[in-house]
PDB file of C-alpha atoms in Angstrom:
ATOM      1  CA  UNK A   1      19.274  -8.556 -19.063  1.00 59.00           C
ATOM      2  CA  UNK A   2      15.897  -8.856 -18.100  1.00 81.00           C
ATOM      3  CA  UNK A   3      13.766  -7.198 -15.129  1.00 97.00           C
ATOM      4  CA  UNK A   4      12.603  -9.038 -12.807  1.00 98.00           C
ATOM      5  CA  UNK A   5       8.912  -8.305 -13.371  1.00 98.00           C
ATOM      6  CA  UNK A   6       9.586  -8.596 -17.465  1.00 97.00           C
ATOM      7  CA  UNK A   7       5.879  -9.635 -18.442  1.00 96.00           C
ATOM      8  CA  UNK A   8       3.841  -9.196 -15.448  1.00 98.00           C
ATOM      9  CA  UNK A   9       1.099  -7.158 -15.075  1.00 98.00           C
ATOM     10  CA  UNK A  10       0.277  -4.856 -12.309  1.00 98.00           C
ATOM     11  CA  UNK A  11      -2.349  -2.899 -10.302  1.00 98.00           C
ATOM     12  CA  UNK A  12      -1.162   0.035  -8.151  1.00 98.00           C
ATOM     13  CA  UNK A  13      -3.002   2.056  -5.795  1.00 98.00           C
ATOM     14  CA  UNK A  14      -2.197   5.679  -4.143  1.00 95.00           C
ATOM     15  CA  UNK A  15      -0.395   7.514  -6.679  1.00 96.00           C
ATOM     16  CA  UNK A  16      -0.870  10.704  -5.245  1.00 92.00           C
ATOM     17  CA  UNK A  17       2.599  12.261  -5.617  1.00 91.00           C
ATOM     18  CA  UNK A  18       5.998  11.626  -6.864  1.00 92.00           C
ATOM     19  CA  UNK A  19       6.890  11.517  -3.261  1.00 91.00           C
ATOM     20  CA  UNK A  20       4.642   8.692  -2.694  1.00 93.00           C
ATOM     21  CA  UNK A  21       6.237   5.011  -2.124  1.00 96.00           C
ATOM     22  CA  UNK A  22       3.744   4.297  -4.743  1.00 97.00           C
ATOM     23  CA  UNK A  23       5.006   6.366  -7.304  1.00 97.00           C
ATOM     24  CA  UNK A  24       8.424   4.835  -6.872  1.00 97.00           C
ATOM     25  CA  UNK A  25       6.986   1.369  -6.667  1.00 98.00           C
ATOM     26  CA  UNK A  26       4.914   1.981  -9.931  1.00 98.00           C
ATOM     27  CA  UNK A  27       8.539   3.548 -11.633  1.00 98.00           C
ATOM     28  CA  UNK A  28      10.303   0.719 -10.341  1.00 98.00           C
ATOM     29  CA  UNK A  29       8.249  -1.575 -12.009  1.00 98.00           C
ATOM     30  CA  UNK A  30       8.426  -0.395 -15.254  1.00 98.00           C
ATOM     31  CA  UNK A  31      11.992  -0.326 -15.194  1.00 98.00           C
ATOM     32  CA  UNK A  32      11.455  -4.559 -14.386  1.00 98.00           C
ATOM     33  CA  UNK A  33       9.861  -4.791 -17.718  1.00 98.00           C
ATOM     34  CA  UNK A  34       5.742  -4.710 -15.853  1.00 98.00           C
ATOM     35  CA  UNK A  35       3.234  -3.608 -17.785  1.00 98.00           C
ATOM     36  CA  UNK A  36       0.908  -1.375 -14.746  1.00 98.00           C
ATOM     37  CA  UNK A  37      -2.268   0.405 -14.489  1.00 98.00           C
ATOM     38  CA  UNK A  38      -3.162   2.697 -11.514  1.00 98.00           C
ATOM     39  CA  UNK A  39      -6.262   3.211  -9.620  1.00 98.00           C
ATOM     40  CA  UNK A  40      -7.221   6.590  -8.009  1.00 96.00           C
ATOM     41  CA  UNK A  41      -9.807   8.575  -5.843  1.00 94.00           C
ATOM     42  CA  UNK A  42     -10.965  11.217  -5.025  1.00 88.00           C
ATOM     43  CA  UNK A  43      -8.530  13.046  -7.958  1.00 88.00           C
ATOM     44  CA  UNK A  44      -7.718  10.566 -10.650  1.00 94.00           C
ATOM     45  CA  UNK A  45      -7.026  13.861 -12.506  1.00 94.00           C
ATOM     46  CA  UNK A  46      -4.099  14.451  -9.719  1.00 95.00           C
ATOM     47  CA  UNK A  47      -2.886  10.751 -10.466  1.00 96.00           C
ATOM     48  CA  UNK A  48      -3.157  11.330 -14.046  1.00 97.00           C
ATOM     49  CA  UNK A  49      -0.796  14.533 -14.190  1.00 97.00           C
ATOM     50  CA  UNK A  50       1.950  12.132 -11.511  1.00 96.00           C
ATOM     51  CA  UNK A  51       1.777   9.525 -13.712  1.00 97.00           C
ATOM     52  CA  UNK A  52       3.130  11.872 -16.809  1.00 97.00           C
ATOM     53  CA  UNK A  53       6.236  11.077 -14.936  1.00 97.00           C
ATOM     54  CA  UNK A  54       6.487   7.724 -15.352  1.00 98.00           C
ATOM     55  CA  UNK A  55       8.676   6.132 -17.812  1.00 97.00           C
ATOM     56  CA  UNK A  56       6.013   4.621 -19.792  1.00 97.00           C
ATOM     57  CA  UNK A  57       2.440   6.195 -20.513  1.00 97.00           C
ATOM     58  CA  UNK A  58       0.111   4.368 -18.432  1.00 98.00           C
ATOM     59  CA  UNK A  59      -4.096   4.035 -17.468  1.00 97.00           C
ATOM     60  CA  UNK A  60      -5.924   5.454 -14.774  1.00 98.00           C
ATOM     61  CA  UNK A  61      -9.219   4.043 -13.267  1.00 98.00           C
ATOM     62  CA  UNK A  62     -11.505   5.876 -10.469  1.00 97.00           C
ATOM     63  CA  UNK A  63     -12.110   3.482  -7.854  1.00 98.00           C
ATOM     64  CA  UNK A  64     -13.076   4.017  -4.696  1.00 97.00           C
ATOM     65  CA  UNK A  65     -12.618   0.953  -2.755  1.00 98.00           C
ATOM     66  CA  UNK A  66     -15.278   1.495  -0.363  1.00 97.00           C
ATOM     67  CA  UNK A  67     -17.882   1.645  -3.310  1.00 97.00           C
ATOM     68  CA  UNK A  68     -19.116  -1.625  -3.930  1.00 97.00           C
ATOM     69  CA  UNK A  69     -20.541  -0.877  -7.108  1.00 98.00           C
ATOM     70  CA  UNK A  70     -16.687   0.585  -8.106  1.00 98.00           C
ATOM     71  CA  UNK A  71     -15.334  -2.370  -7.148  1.00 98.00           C
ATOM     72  CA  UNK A  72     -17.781  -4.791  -8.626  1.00 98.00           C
ATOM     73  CA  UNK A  73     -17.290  -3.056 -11.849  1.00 98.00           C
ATOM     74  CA  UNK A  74     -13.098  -2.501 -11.863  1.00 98.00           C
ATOM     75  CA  UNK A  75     -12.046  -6.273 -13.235  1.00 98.00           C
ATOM     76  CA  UNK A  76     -14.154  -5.378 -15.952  1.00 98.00           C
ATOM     77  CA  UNK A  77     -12.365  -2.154 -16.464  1.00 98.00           C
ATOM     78  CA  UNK A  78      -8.549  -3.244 -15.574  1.00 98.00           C
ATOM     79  CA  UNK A  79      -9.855  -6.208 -18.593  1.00 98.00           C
ATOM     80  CA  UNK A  80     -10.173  -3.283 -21.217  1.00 97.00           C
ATOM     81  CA  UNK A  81      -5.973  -2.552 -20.773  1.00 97.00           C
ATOM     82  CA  UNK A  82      -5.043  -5.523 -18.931  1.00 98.00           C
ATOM     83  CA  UNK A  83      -6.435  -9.219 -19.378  1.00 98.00           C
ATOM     84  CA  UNK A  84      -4.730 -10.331 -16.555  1.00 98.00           C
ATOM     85  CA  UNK A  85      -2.879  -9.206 -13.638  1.00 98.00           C
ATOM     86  CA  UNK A  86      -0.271 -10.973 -11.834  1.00 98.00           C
ATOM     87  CA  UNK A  87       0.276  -8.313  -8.590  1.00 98.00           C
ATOM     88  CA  UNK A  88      -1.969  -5.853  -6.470  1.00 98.00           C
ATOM     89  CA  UNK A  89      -0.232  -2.863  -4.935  1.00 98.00           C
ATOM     90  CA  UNK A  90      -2.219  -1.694  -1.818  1.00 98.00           C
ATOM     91  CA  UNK A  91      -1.482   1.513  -0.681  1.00 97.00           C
ATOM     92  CA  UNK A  92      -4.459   3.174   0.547  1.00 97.00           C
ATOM     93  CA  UNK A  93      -5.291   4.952   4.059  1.00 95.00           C
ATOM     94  CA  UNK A  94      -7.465   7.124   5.227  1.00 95.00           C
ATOM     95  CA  UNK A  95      -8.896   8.257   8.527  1.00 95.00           C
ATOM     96  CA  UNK A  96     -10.622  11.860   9.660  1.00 96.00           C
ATOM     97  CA  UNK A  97      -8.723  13.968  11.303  1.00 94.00           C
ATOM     98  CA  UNK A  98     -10.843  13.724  14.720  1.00 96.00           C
ATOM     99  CA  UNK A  99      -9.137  10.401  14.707  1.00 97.00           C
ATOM    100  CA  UNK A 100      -5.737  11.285  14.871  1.00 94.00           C
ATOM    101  CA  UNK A 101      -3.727  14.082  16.508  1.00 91.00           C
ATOM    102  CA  UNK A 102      -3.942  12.965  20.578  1.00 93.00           C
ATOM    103  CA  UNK A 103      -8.215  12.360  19.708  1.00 94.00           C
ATOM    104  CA  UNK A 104      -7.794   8.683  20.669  1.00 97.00           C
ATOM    105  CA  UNK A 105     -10.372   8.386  23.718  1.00 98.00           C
ATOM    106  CA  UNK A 106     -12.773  10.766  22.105  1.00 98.00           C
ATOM    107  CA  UNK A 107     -13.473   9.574  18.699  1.00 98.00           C
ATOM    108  CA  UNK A 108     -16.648   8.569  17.610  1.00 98.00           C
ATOM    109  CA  UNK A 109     -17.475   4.713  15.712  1.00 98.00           C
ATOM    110  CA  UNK A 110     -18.444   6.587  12.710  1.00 98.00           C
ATOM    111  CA  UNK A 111     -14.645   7.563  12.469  1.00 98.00           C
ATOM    112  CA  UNK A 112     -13.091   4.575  13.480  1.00 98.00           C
ATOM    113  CA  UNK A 113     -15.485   2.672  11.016  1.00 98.00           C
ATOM    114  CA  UNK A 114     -14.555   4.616   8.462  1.00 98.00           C
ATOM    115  CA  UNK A 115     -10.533   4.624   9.008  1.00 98.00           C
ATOM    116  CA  UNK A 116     -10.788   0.753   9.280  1.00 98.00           C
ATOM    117  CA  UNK A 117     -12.986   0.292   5.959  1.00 98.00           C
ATOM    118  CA  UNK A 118     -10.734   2.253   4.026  1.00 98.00           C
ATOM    119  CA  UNK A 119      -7.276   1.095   5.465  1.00 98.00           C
ATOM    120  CA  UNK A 120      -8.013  -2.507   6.004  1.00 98.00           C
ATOM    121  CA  UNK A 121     -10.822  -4.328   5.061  1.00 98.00           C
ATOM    122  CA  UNK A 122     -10.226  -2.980   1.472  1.00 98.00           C
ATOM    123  CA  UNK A 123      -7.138  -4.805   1.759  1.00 98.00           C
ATOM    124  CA  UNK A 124      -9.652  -8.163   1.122  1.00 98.00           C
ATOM    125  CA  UNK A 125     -12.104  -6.099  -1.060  1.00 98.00           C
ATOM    126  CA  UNK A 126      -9.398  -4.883  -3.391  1.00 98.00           C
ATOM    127  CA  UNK A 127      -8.326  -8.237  -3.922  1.00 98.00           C
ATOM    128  CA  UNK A 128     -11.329 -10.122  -4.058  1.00 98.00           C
ATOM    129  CA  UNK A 129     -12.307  -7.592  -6.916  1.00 98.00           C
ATOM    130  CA  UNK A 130      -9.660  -8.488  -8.757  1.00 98.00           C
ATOM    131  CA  UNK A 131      -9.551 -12.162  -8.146  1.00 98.00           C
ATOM    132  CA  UNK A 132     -11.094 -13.114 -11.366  1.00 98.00           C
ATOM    133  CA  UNK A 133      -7.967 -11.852 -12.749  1.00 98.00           C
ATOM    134  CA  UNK A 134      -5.657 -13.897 -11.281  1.00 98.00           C
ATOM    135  CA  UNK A 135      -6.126 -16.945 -12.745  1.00 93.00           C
ATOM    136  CA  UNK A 136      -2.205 -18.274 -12.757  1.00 96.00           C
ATOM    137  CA  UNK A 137      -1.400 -17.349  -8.992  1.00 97.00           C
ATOM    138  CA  UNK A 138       0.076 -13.974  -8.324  1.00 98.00           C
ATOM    139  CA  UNK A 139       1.538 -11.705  -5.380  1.00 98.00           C
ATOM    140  CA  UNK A 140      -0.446  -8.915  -3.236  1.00 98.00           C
ATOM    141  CA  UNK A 141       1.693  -6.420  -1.790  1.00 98.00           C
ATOM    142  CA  UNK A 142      -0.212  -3.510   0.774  1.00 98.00           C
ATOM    143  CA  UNK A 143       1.849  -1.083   3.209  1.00 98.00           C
ATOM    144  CA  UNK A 144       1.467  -0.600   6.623  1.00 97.00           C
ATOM    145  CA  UNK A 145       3.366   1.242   9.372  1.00 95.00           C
ATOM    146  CA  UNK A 146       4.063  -0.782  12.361  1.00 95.00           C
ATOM    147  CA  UNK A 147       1.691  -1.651  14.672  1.00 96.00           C
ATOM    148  CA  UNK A 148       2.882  -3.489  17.268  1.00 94.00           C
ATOM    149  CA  UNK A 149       3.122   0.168  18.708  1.00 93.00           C
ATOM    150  CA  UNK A 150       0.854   2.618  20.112  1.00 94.00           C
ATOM    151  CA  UNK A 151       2.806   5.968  18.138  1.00 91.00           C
ATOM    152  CA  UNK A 152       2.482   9.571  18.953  1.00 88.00           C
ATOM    153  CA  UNK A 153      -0.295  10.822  17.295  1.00 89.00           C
ATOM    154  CA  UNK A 154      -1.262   8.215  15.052  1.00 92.00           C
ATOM    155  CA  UNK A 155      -4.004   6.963  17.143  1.00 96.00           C
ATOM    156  CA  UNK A 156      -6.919   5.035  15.383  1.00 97.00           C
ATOM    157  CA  UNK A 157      -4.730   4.459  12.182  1.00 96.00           C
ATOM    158  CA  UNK A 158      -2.890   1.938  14.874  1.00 97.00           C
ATOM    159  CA  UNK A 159      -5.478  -0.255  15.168  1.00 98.00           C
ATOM    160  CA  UNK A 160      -6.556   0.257  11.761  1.00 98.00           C
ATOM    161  CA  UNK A 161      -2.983  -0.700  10.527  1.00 98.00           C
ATOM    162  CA  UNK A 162      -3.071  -3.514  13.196  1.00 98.00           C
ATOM    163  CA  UNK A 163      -6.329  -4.826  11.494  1.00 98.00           C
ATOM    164  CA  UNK A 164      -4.403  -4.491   7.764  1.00 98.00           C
ATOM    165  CA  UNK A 165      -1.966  -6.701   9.217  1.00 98.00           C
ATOM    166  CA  UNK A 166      -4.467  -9.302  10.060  1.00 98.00           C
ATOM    167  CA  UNK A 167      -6.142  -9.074   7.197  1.00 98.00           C
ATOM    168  CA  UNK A 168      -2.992  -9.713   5.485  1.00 98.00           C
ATOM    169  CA  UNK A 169      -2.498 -13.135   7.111  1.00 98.00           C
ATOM    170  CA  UNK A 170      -5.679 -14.392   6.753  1.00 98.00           C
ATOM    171  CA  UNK A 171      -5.632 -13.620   2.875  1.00 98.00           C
ATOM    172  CA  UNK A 172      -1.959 -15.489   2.839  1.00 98.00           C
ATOM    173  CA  UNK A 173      -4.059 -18.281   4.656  1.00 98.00           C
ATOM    174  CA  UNK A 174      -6.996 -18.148   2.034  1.00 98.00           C
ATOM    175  CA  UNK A 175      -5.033 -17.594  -1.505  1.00 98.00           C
ATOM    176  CA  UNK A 176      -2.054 -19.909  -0.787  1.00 98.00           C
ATOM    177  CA  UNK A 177      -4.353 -22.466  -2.628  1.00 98.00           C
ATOM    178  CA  UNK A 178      -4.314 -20.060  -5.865  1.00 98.00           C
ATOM    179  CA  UNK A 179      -0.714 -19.624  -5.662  1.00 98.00           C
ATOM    180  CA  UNK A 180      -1.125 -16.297  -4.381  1.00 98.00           C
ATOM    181  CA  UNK A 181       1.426 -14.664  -2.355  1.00 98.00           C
ATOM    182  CA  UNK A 182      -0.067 -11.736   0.426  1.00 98.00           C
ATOM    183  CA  UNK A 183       2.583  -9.486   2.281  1.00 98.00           C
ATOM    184  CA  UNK A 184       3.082  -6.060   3.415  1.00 98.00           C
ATOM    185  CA  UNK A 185       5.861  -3.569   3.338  1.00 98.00           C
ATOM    186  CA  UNK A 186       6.316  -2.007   6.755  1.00 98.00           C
ATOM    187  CA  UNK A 187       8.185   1.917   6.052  1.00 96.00           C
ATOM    188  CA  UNK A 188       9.263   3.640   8.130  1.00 94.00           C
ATOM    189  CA  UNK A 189       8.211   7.750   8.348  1.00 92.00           C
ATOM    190  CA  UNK A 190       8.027   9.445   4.778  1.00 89.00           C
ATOM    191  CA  UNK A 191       6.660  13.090   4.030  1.00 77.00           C
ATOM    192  CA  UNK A 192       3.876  11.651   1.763  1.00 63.00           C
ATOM    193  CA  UNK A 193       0.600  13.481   1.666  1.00 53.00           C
ATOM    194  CA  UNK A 194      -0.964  10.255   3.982  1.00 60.00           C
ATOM    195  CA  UNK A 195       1.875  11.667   6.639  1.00 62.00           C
ATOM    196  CA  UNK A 196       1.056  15.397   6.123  1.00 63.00           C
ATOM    197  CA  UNK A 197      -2.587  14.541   7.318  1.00 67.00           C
ATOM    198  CA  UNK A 198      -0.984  13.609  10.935  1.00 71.00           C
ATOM    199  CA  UNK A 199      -1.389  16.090  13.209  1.00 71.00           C
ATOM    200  CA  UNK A 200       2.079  16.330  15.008  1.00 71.00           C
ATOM    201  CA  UNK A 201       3.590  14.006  12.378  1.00 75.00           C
ATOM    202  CA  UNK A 202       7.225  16.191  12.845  1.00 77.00           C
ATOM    203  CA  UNK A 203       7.730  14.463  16.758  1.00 77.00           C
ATOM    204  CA  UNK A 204       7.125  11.150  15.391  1.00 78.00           C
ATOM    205  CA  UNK A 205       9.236  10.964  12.491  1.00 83.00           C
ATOM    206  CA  UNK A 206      11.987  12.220  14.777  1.00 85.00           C
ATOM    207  CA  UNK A 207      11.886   9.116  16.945  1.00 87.00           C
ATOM    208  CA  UNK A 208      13.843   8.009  13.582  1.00 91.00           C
ATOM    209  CA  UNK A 209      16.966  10.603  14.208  1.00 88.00           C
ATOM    210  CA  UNK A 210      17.510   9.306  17.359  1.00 88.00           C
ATOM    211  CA  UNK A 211      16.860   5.252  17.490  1.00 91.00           C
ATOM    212  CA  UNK A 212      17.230   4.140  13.959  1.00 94.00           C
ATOM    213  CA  UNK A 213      20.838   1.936  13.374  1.00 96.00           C
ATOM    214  CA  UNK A 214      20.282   2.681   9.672  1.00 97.00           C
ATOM    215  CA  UNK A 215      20.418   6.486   8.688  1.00 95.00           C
ATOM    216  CA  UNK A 216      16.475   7.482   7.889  1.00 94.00           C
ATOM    217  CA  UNK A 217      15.729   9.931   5.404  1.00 93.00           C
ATOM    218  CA  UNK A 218      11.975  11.364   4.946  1.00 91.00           C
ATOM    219  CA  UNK A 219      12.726  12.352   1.862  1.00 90.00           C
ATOM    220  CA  UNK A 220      13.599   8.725   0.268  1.00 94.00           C
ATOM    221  CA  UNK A 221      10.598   6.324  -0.636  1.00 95.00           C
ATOM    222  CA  UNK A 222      12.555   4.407  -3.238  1.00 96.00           C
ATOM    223  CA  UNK A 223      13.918   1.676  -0.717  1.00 97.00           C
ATOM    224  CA  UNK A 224      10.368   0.992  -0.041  1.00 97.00           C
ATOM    225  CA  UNK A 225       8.986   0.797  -3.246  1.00 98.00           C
ATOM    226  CA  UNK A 226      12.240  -1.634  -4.160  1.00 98.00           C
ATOM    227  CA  UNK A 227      11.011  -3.786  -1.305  1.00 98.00           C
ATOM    228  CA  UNK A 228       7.175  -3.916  -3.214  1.00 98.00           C
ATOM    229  CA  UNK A 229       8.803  -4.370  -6.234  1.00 98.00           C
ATOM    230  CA  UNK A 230      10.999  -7.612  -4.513  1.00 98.00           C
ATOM    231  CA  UNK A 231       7.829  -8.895  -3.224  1.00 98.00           C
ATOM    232  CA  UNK A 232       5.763  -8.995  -6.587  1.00 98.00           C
ATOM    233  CA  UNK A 233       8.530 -10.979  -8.380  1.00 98.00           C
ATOM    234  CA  UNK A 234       9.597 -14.624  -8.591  1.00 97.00           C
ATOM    235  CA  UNK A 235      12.281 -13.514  -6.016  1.00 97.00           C
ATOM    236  CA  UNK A 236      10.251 -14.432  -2.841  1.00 97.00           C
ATOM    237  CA  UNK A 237       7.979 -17.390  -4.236  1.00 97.00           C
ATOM    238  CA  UNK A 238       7.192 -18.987  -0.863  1.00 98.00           C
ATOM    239  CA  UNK A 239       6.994 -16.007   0.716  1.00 98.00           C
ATOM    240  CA  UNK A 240       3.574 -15.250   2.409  1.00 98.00           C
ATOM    241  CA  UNK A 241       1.444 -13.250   5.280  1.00 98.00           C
ATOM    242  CA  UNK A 242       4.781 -11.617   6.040  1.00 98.00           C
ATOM    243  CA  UNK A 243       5.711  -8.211   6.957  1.00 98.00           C
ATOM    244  CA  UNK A 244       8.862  -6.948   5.529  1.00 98.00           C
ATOM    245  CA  UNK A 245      10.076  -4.007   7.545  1.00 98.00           C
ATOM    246  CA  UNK A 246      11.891  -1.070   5.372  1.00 98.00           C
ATOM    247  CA  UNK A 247      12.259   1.035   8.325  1.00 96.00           C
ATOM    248  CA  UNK A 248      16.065   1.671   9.139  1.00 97.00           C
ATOM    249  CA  UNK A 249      15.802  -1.196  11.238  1.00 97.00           C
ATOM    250  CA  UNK A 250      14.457   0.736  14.067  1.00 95.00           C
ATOM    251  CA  UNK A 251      11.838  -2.264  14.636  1.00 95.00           C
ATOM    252  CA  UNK A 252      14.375  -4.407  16.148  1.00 95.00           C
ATOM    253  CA  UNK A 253      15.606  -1.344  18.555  1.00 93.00           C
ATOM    254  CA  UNK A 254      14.769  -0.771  22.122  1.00 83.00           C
ATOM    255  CA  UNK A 255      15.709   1.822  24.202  1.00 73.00           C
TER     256      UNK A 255
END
């Protein structure tokens, strides 16, 4: 039998460690028969030695998505492996530390700027780079952690989470034309090295011992990456500017 991504071809971002819901989305998708490629920065050399671990050997381009001369040159690259691509994996955030940790009301534009370039316009710029590859309709899949919330600590990668999620739905809105589906994967808390970089991330993964109906383990990114993996098959194909939340179900709890 068949995977259910036997012959597409996919681009993953932010395979930084095996622990990563990337890594386990990039396994995954080998194991449904998808030819990948992965993109990296600052380290590709880090990505390269992760990726060893893979099932299948597989490519790794630099690309820092908030280089436009990266990103105008990386269809051109993906071209030389792939000639097509049929799914985006998104799964890049970033903001400096003076704008997270309890920093909120003192943290300069320059910071905020930068966490929202990184973690959500490059949602759009990712994909627009890659456009020219999609020629037969296709499926973008980012990550996000929910932000209908202001969290403990988290601070400006709220809003900038907020802003991927509106991004997201105005991409559904734009690509639907092309046949191309745009959702996002909402986790809940893993120890990945984008968590490690919260200050205080400890109290507000342990909102998850005490609220979540679903038993949450840190440890475990492989239900999210089998969401990602759901979302860039034929098994959701009118399924767009949604967020599907992987999170114990501890979106739908109160108090």
């Amino acid at each position: 039998m068949s995977g259910i991504l036997e012959g597409k071809r996919i681009l993953i971002t932010g395979v930084l460690m095996e622990s990563s819901i990337a890594f386990h989305a990039a396994k995954l998708a080998q194991e449904q028969g998808a030819e990948i490629i992965l993109t990296a920065f600052p380290r590709p050399s880090l990505t390269e030695r992760i990726a060893k671990k893979l099932p299948k050997p597989v490519k790794v381009l630099e690309l820092d998505v908030s280089n436009p001369e990266q990103l105008a040159g990386i269809a051109d690259q993906v071209r030389e492996t792939l000639p097509t691509l049929d799914g985006i994996v998104h799964s890049i955030g970033f903001a400096p530390q003076d704008a997270l940790g309890g920093n909120f009301l003192d943290t300069p534009w320059e910071s905020v700027a930068t966490a929202m370039h990184v973690s959500a316009y490059s949602l759009k710029s990712l994909t627009m780079a890659l456009l020219p590859l999609m020629q037969d309709g296709g499926a973008v899949v980012g990550l996000t952690f929910d932000a209908q919330f202001a969290w403990p600590q988290y601070d400006w990668m709220g809003p900038a989470k907020a802003a991927l999620e509106a991004t997201n739905r105005y991409l559904a809105r734009y690509l639907g034309e092309r046949d191309i589906r745009c959702n996002l994967v909402s986790a809940g808390p893993l120890g990945s090295m984008a968590a490690k970089s919260i200050p205080g991330f400890g109290d507000l993964a342990d909102t998850w011992n005490h609220r979540s109906p679903l038993k949450w383990d840190l440890s475990d990114p492989e239900p999210a990456g089998r969401a990602i993996v759901a979302l860039l098959s034929e098994w959701f194909p009118k399924t767009t500017g949604e967020i599907v939340h992987v999170d114990g179900g501890l979106h739908a709890i109160g108090a």
